[in-house]
Coordinates of C-alpha atoms and ligand atoms in Angstrom, one line a residue:
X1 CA 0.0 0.0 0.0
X2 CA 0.5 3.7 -0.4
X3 CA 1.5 5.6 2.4
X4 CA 1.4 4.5 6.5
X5 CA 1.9 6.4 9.7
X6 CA 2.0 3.7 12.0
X7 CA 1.5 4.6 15.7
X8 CA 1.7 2.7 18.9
X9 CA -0.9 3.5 21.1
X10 CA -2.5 3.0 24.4
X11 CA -5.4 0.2 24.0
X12 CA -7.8 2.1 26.2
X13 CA -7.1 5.9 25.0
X14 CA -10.4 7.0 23.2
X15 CA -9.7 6.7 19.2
X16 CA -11.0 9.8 17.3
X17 CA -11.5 9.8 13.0
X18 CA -11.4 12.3 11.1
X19 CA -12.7 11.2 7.0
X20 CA -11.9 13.4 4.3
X21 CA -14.6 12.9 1.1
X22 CA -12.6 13.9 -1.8
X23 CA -13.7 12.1 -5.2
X24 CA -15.5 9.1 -3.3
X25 CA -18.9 10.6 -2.1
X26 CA -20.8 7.3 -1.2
X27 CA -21.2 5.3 1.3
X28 CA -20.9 1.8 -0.7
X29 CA -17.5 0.5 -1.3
X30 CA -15.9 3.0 0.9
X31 CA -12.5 0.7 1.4
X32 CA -10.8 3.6 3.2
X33 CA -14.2 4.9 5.5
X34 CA -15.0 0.7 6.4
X35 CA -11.6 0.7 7.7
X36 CA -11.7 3.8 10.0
X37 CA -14.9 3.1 11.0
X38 CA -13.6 -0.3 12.4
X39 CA -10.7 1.6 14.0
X40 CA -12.5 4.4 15.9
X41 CA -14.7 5.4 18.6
X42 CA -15.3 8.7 17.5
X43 CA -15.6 9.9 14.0
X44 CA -16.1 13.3 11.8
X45 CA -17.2 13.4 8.4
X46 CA -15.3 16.2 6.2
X47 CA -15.4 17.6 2.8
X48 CA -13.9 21.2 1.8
X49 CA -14.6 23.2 -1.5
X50 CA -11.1 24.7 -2.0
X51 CA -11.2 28.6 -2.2
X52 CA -9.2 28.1 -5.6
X53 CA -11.9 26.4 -7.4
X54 CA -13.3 30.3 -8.3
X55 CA -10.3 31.4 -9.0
X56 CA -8.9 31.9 -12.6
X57 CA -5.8 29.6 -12.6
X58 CA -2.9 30.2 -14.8
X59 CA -4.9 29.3 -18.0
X60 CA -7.2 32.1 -17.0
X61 CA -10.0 29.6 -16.9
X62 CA -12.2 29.1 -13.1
X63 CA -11.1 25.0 -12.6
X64 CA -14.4 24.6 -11.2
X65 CA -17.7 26.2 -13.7
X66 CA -21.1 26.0 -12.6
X67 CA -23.0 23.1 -13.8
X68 CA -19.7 21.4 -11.8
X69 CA -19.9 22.5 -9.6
X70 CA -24.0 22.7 -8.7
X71 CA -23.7 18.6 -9.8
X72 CA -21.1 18.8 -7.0
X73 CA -22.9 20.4 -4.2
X74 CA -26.1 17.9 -5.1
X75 CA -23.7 14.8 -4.2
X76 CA -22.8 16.4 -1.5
X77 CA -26.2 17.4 -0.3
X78 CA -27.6 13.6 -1.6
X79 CA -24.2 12.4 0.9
X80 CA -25.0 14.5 3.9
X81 CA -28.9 13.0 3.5
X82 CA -27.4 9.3 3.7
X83 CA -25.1 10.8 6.5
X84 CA -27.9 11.9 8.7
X85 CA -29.4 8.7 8.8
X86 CA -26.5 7.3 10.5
X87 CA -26.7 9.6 12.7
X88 CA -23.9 12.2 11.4
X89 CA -23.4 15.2 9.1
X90 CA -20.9 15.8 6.5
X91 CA -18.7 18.8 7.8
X92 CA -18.7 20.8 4.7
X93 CA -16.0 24.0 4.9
X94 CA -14.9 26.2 2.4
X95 CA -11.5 27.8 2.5
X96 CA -7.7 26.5 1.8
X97 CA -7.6 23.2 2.3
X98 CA -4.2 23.1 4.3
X99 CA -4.9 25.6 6.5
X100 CA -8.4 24.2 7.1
X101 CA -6.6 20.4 7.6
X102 CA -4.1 21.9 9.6
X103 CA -6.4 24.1 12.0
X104 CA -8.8 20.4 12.4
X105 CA -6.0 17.9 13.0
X106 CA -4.1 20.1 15.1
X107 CA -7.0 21.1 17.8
X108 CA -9.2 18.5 17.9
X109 CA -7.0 15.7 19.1
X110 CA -7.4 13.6 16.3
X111 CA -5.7 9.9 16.2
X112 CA -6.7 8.4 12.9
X113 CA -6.9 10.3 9.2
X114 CA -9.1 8.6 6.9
X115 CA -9.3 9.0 2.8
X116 CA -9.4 7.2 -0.1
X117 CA -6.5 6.7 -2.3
X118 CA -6.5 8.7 -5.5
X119 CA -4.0 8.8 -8.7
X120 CA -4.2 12.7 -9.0
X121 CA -0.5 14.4 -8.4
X122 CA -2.3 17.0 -6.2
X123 CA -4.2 14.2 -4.8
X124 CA -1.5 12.3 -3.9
X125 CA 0.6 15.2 -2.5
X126 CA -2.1 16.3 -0.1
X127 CA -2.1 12.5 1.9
X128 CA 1.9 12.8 1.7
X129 CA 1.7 16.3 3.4
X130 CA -0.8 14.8 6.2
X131 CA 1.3 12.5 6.7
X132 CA 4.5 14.2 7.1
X133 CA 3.2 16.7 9.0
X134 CA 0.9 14.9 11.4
X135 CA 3.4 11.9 12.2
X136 CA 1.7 11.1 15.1
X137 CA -1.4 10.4 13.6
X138 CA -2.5 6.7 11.9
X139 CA -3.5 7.5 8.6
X140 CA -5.9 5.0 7.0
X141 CA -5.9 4.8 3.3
X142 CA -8.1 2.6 1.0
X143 CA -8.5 1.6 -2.6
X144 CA -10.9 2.1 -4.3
X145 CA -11.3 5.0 -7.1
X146 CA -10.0 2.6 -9.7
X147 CA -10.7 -1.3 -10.4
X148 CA -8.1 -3.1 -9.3
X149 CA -5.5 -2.4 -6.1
X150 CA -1.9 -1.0 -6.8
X151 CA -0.1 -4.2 -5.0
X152 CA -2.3 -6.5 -7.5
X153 CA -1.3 -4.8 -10.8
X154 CA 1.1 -7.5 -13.0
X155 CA 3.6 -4.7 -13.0
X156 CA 5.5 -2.2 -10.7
X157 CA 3.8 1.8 -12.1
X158 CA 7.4 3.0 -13.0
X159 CA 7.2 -0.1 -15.6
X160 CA 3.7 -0.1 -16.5
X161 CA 3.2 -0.1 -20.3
X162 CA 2.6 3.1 -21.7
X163 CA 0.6 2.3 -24.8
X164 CA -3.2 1.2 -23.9
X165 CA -3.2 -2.4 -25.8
X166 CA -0.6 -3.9 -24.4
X167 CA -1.6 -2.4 -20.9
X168 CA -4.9 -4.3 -21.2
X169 CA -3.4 -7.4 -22.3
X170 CA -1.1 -7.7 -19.5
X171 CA -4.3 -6.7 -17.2
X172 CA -6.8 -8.9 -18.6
X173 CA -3.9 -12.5 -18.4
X174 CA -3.4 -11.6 -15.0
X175 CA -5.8 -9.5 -12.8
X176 CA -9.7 -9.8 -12.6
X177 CA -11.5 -6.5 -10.8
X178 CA -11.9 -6.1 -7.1
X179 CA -15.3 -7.1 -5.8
X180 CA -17.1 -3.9 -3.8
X181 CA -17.2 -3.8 -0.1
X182 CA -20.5 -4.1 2.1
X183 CA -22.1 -0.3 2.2
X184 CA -22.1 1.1 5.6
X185 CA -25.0 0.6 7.4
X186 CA -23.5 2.1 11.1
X187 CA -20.7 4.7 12.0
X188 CA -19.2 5.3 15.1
X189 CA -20.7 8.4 17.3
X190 CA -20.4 11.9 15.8
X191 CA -17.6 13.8 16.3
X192 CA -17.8 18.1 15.8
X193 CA -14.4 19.4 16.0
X194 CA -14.3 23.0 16.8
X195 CA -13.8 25.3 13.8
X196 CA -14.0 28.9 13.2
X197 CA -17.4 29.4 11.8
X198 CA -16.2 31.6 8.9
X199 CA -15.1 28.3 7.1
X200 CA -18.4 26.5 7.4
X201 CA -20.3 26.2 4.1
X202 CA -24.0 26.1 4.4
X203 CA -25.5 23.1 2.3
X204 CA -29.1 24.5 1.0
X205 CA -30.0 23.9 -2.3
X206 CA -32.3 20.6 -1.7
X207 CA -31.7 19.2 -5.3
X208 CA -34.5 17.1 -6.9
X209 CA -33.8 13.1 -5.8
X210 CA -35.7 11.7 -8.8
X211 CA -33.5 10.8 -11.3
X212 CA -35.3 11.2 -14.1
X213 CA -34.2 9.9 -17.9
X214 CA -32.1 13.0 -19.9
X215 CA -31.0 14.8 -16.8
X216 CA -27.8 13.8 -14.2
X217 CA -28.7 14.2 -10.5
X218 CA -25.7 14.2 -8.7
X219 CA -25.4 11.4 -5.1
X220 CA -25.4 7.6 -4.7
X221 CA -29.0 6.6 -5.3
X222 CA -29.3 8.6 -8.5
X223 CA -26.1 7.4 -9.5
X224 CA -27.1 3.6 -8.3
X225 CA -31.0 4.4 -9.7
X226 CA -29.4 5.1 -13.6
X227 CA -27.5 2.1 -13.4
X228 CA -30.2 0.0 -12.7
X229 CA -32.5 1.7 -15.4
X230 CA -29.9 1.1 -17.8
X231 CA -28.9 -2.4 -17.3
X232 CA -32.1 -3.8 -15.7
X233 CA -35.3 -1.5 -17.2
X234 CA -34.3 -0.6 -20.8
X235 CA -31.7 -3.7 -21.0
X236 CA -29.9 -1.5 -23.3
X237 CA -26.1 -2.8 -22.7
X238 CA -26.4 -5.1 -24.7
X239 CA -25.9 -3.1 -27.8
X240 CA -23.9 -0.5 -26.2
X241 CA -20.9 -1.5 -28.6
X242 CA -23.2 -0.1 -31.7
X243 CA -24.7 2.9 -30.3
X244 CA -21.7 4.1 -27.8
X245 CA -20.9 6.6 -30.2
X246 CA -23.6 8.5 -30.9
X247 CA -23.7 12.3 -30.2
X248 CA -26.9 12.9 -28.2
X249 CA -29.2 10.2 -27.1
X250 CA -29.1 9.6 -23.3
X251 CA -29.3 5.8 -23.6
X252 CA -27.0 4.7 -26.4
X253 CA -24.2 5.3 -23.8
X254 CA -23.8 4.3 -20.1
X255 CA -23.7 8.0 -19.1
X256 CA -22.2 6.8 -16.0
X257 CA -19.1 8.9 -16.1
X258 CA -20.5 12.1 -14.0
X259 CA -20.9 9.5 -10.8
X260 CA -17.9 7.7 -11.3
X261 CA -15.5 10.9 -11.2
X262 CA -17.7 12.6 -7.8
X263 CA -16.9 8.8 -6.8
X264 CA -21.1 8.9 -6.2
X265 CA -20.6 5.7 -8.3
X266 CA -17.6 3.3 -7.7
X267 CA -16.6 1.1 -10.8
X268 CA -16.4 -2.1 -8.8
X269 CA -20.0 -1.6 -8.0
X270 CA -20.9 -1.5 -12.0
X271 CA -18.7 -3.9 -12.9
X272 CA -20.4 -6.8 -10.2
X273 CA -23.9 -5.0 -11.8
X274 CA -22.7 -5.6 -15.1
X275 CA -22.0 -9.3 -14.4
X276 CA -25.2 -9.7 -12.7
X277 CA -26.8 -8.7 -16.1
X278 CA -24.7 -10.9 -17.9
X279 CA -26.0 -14.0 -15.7
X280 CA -29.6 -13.1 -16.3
X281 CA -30.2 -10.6 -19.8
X282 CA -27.6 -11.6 -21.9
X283 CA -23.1 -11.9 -22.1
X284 CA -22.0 -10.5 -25.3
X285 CA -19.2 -8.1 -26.9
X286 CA -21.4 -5.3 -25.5
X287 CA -21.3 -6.1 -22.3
X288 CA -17.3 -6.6 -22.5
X289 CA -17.2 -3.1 -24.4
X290 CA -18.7 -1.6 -20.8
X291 CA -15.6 -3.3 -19.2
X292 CA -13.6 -2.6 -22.1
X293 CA -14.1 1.2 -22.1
X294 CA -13.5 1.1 -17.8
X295 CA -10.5 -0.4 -18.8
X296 CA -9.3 3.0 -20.6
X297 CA -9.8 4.6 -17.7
X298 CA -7.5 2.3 -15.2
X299 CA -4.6 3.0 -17.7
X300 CA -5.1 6.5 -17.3
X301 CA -5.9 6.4 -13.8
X302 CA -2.6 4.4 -13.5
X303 CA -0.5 6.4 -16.5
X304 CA -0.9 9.4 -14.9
X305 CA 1.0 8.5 -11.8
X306 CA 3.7 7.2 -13.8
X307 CA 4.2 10.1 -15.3
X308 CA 3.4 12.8 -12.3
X309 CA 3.3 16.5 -13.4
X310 CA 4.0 15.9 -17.1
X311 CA 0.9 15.2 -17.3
X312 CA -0.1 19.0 -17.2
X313 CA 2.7 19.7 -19.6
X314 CA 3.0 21.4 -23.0
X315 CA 5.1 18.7 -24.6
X316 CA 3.7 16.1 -22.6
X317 CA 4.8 12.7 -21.9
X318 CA 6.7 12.5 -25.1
X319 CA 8.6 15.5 -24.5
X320 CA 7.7 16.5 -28.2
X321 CA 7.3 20.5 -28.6
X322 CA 3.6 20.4 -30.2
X323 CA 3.6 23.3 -32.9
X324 CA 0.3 24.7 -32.0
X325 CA 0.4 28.3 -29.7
X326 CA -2.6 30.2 -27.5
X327 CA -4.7 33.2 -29.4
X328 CA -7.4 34.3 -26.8
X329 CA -9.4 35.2 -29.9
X330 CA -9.5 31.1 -30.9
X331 CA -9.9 30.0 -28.1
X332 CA -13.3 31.8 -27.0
X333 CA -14.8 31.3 -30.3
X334 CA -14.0 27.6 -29.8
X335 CA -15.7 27.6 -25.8
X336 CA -18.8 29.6 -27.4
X337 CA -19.3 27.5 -30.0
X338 CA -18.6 29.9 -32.9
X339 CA -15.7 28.3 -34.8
X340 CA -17.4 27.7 -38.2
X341 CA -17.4 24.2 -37.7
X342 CA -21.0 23.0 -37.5
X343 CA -20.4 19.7 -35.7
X344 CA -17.7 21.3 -33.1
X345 CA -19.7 24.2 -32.4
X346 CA -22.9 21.8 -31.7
X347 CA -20.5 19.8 -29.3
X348 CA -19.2 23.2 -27.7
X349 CA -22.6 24.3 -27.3
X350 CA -24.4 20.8 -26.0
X351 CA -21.5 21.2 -23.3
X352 CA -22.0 24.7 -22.2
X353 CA -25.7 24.3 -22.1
X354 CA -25.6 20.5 -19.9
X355 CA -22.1 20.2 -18.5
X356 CA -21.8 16.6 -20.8
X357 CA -20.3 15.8 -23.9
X358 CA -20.6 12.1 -25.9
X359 CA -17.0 10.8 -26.1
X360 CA -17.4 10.7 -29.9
X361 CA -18.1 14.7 -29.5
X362 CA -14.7 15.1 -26.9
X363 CA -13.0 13.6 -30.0
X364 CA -13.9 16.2 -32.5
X365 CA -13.7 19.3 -30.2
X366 CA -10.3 18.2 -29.1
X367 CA -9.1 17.3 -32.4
X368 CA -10.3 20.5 -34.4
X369 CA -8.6 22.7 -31.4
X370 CA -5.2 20.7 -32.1
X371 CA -5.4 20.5 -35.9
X372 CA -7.8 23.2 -37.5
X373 CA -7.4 25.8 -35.0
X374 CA -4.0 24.8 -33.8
X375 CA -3.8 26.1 -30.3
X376 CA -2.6 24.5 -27.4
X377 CA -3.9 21.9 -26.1
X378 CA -3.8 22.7 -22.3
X379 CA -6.4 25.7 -22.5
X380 CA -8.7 23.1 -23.9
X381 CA -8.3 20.9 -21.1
X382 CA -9.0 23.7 -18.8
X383 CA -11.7 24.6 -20.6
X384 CA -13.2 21.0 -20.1
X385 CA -12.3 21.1 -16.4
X386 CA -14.1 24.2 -15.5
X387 CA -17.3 22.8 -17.9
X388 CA -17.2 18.6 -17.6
X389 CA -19.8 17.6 -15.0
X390 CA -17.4 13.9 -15.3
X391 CA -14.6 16.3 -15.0
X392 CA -11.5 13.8 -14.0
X393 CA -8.1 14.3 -13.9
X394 CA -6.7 11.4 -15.3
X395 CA -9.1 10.8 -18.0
X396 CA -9.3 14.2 -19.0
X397 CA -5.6 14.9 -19.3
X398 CA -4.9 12.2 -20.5
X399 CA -7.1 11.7 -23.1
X400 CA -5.9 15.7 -24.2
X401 CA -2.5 14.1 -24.1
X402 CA -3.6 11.2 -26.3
X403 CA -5.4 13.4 -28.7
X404 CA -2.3 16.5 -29.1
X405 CA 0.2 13.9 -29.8
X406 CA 2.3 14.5 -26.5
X407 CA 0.4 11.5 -25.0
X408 CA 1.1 7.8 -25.6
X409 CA -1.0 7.6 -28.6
X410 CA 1.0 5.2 -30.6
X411 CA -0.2 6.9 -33.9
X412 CA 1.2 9.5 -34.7
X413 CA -1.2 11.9 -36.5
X414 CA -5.2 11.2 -34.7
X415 CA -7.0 14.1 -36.9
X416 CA -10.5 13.5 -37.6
X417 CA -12.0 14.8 -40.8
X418 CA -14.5 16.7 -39.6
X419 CA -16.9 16.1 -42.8
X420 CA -16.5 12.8 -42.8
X421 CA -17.4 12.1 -39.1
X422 CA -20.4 14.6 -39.5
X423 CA -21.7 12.3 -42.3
X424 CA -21.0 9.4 -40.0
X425 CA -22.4 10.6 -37.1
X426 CA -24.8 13.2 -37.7
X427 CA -26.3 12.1 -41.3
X428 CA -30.0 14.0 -40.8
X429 CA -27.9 17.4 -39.5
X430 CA -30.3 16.7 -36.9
X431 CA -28.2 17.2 -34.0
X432 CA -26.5 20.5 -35.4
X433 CA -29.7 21.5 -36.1
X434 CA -30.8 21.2 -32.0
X435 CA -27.5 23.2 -30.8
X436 CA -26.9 25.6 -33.3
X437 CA -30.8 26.4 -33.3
Ligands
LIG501 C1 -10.7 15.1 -24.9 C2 -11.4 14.2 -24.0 C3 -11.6 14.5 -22.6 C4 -12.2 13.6 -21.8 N1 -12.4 14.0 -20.4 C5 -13.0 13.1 -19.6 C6 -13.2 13.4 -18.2 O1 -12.8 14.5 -17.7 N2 -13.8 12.5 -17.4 C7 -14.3 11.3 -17.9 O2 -14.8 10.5 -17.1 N3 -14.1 10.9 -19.2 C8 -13.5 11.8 -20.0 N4 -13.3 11.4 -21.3 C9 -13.6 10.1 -21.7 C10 -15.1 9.8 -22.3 O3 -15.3 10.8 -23.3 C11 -16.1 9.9 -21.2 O4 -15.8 9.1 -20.2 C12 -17.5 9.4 -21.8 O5 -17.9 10.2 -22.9 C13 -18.5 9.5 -20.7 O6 -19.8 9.1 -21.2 P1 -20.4 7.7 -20.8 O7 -20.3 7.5 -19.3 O8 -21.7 7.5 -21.4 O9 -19.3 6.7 -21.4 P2 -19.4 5.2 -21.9 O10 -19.1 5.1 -23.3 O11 -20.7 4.6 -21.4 O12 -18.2 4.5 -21.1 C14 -18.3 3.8 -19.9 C15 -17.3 4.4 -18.9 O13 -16.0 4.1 -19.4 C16 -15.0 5.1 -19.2 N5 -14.5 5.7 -20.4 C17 -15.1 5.6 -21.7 N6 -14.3 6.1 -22.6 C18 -13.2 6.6 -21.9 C19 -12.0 7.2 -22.3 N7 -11.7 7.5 -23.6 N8 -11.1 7.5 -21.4 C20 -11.3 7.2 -20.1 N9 -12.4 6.6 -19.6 C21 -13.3 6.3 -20.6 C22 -15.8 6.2 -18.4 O14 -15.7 6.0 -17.1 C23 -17.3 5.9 -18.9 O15 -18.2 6.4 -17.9 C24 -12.7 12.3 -22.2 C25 -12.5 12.0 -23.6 C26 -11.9 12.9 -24.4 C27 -11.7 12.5 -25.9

């Protein structure tokens, strides 16, 4: 495992948790929040909206726009719910998220740090600065924001394969996905640290729980309510291989990914729901495709921390200068949807009005930026951070990486014609037609 600050203490000192939600807001397969829970008499629940999420970042763009972040605060609100039946409430805070770890692990004598393991570099940098800083407090990490569990991987990261097929063949001969844990059903007694009430964040905007078909409601039972509509109800996985392409029809994909990057959603769950539909609907290349697409993003999930802060660079992974440069102008008339291209200024538009984009649509945005327009990639992946309700950093980066040439796309020229794919994929002009009005 990851990281361990292993403590030897007193059997009958009172034990005191503190769990910090980052990208795993549910209470089902919560590896890291099981474990506390069976290590603790005293727990707090924690999650903190960083004070730089509104703040342009050095690409100009605000990381976190407002469909995110709205989706955001409903899982939050839909995890607080689920919290207050077990008797707790999610301590949400708003602020700098050292100072605010710092001022609660340092006053509220704290002896265990719980939180799920996560393949981000920032991500990973904030458990290695609790722990380094708080050495005398057991930090409890668990797996499980990816499929499988770092020690179970056929390879050691700093070796892993950087190309996706071979990757997935040394996955598939060797590893099969971890199964979920139980969902909590008890936690130990609340905890409420003190805290200056400046930093507390008022949770008030009682989001609709019915998730209806065309819309994503952010929390575990919408998330868990979607899944079981589109496996069990319109039994429509099993020609997801066909249809996963198409631009803008709510059940020809899984549309699972806004749940699976809050971490509403954990992709062991849909794998062992996935199986159960292959025991009793039907097993067929579609119902591997699900798996199949999950599997892309493991490797990124795993890529990304071989490769650590390249990820977020110009020239990438490859170290290959791209010859593209940033023109303000461009670049806004490619986030408003105004570039002249019909199809990429549908995508551009479908994503500012509903925070979601098909993958097929990610494809053409990304590649017109590179190719037509020639700008830098990065803005574009900032641009997708601040807008992508599924906004995740490994799958996002990387598949910007993959798409700019600077990833580990073994091809070395990915431009789509945009003609061609709008014949392909949008024969009737129908869906330019909806988002360019
Ligand atoms: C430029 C670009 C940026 C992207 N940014 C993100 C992002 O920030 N977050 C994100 O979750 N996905 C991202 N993707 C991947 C993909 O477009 C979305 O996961 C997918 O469109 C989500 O819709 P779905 O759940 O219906 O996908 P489905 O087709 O139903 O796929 C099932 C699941 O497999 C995974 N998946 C599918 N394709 C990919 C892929 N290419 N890379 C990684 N995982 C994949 C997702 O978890 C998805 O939910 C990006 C793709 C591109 C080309």
């Amino acid at each position: 495992m990851l990281l361990d600050n292993h403590v030897i203490r007193d059997s009958t000192t009172p034990t005191r948790g503190l769990f910090w939600f980052r990208h795993d807001l549910r209470f089902h397969d919560q590896v890291a929040l099981s474990s506390l829970c069976q290590q603790v008499d005293e727990l707090t629940l924690l999650y903190i909206i960083d004070d730089s999420w509104f703040v342009p970042n050095s690409y100009g763009i605000q990381p976190v726009g407002e469909h995110r972040f709205n989706f955001l605060i409903d899982t939050i609100e839909a995890l607080n719910e689920k919290a207050s039946a077990l008797g707790h409430s999610i301590l949400t805070l708003k602020g700098q998220t050292p100072e605010l770890l710092v001022s609660l692990l340092s006053s509220n004598a704290y002896t265990h740090f719980g939180v799920t393991a996560h393949g981000g570099y920032n991500e990973r940098r904030e458990v290695e600065a609790v722990s380094r800083f708080f050495p005398n407090i057991e930090i409890v990490l668990g797996e499980s924001s990816s499929l499988f569990n770092q020690d179970d991987l056929p390879f050691n990261l700093e070796v892993m394969p950087d190309v996706f097929t071979p990757f997935k063949r040394k996955i598939e001969s060797a590893i099969k996905p971890c199964d979920p844990v139980a969902t909590l059903t008890a936690l130990p007694s609340p905890f409420t640290p003190y805290i200056d009430t400046k930093s507390r964040y008022t949770l008030n905007r009682c989001p609709s729980r019915n998730q209806a078909e065309g819309t994503f409601v952010g929390g575990e039972e919408a998330a868990h309510s979607h899944l079981n509509s589109y496996l069990f109800e319109w039994k429509v996985a099993a020609s997801y291989k066909e249809t996963r392409n198409a631009l803008d029809s709510w059940r020809d994909s899984t549309k699972l990914s806004p749940w699976l990057a809050t971490g509403a959603l954990s992709a062991r769950y849909v794998i062992q729901e996935v199986k159960k539909y292959e025991q009793n609907v039907v097993k067929n290349d579609s119902t591997y495709w699900i798996y199949f697409e999950l599997l892309w993003r493991e490797y990124f999930y795993w890529l990304q921390q071989k490769f650590g802060p390249k990820w977020f660079q110009f020239d990438g992974i490859k170290s290959k200068m791209p010859n593209t440069s940033h023109d303000p102008q461009v670049f806004v008339s490619w986030c408003n949807g105004q570039t002249g291209y019909p199809i990429v200024d549908a995508c551009m538009r479908q994503l500012a009005v509903t925070g979601y984009m098909s993958n097929r649509g990610r494809q053409l945005v990304a590649s017109c930026f590179v190719n037509e327009l020639r700008q830098d990639w990065r803005y574009g992946a900032a641009w997708f951070e601040s807008q992508l309700l599924d906004y995740d950093v490994a799958s996002n980066w990387g598949n910007w990486l993959y798409l700019a040439g600077v990833g580990t796309d073994p091809r070395e020229n990915r431009q789509f014609n945009l003609q061609k794919q709008t014949e392909i994929y949008d024969p009737n002009g129908e869906f330019c037609a909806k988002w360019l009005g």
